[in-house]
Coordinates of C-alpha atoms in Angstrom, one line a residue:
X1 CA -54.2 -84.6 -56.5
X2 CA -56.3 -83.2 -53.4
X3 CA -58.4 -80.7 -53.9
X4 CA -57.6 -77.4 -55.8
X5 CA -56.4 -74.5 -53.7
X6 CA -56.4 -71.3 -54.6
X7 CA -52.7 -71.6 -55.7
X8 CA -54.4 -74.1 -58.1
X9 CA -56.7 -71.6 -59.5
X10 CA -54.6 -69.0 -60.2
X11 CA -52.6 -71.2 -62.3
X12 CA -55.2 -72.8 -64.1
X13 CA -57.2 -68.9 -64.7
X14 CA -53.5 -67.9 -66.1
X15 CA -52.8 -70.7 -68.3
X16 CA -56.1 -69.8 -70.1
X17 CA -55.5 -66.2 -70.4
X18 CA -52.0 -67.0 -71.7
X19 CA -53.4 -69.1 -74.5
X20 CA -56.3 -66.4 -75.4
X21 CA -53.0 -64.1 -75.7
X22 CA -51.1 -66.5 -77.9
X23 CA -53.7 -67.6 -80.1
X24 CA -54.6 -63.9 -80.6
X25 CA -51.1 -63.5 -82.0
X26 CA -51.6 -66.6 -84.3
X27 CA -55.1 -65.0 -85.9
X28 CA -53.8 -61.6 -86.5
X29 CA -50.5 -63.1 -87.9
X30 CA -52.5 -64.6 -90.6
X31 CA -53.9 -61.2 -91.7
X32 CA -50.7 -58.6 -91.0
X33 CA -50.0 -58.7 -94.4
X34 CA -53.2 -57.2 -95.6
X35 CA -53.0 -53.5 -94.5
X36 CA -51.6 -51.4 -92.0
X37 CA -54.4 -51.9 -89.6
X38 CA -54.0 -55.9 -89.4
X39 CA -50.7 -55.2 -88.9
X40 CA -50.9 -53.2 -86.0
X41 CA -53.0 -55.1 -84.6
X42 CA -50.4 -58.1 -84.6
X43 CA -47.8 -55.8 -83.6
X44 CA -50.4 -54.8 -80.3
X45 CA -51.1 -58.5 -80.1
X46 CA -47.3 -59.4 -79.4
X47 CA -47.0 -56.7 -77.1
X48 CA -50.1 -57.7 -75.5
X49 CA -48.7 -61.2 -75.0
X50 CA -45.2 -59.8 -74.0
X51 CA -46.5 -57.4 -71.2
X52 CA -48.4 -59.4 -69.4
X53 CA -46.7 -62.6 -69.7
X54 CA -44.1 -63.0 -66.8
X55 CA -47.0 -61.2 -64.5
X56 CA -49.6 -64.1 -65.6
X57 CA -47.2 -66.9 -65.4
X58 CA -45.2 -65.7 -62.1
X59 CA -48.9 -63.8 -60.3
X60 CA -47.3 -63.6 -57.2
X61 CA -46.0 -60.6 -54.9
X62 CA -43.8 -63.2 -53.5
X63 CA -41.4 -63.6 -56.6
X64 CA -40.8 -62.0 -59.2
X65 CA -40.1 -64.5 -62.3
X66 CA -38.5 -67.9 -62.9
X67 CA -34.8 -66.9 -61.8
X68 CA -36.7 -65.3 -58.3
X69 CA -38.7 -68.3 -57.9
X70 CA -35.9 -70.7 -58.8
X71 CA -33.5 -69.0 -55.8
X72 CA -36.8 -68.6 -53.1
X73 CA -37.4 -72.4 -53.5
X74 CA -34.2 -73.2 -51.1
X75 CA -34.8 -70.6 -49.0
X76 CA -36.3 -70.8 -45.4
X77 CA -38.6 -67.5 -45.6
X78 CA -42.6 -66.9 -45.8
X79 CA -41.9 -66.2 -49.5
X80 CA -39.8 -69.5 -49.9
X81 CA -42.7 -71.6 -48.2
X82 CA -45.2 -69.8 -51.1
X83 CA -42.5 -70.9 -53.6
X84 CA -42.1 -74.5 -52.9
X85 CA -46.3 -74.5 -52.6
X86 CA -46.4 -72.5 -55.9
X87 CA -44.1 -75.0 -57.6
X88 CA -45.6 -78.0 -56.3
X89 CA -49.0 -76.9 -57.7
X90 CA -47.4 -76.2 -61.0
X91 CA -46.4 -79.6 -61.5
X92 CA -49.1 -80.9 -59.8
X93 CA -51.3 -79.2 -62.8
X94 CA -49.1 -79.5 -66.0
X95 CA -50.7 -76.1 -67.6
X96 CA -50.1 -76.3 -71.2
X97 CA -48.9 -72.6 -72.9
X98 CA -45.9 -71.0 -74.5
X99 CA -42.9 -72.5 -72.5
X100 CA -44.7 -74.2 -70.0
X101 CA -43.0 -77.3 -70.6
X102 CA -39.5 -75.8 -69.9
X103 CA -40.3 -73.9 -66.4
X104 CA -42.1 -77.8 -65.3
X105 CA -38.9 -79.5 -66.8
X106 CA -36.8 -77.2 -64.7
X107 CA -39.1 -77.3 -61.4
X108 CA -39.0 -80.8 -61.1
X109 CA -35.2 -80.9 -61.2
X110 CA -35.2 -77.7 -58.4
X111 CA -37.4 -79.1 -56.3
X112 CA -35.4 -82.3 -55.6
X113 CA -33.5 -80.4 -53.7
X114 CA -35.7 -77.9 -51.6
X115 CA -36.8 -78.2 -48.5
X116 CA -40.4 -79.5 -48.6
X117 CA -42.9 -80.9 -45.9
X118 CA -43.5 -84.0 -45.8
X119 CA -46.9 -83.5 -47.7
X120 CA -45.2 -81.4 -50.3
X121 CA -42.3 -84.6 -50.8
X122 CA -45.4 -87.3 -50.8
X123 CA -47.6 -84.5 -53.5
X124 CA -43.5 -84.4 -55.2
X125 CA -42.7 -88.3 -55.1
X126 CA -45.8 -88.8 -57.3
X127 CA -45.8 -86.8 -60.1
X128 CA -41.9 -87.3 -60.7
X129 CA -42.7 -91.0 -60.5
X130 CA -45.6 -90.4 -63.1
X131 CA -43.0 -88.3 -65.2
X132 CA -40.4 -91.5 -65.1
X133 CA -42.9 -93.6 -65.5
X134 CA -44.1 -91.4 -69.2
X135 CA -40.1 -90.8 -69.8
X136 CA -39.7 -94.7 -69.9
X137 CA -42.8 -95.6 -71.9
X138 CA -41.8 -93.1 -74.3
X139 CA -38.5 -93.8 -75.0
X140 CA -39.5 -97.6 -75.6
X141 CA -42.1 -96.8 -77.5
X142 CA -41.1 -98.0 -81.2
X143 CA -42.7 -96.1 -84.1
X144 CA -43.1 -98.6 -86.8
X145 CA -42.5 -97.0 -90.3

């Protein structure tokens, strides 16, 4: 990977903040049992996590969520190009958090089919072949009991 743009950041600063939301929801889950206070504050902790979730996954005034950024990656506009440069950086970086795993599944299969520079396909050719490459060690990888 070249060097980190600020695409890359933004990613990166989100993925933290999305953990610090959902491991705030695991400690106060532990304790909402206890009174009505540590309950609440569980209950504010999964609203915390649920407000501000799509806007620190998706932090972009180009698209709005995963079905917006899905449809701009084939399209031709200045929010398109952010897209496919958005996406690319997303797979580029793996970011680990609740149902990261899905929207990287689900980009790699998109952006076979978008319309990406020739940097973008070379940046694209190498992570899916690192992905196969992962797939296949996996799945002959035998667990010995």
């Amino acid at each position: 990977m070249k060097k980190l743009t600020s695409i890359h950041k933004n990613i990166l600063k989100s993925e933290a903040k999305i953990q610090r939301f959902h491991h705030l929801i695991g400690s106060t889950f532990a304790k909402r049992d206890d009174n009505k206070q540590s309950y609440e504050s569980w209950q504010n902790a999964c609203a915390n996590f649920h407000q501000n979730y799509g806007a620190l996954v998706f932090h972009s005034d180009n698209f709005e969520g995963e079905e917006d950024l899905i449809e701009l990656l084939a399209h031709d506009s200045a929010n398109g190009v952010y897209a496919r440069e958005f996406a690319i950086c997303f797979i580029e970086l793996r970011p680990y958090y609740f149902r990261s795993g899905y929207l990287y599944k689900k980009l790699l299969r998109k952006l076979k089919h978008a319309p990406l520079t020739q940097d973008q396909l070379s940046r694209y050719d190498k992570i899916k072949h690192a992905y196969q490459q992962y797939r296949h060690n996996r799945i002959n990888t035998v667990d010995p009991l």
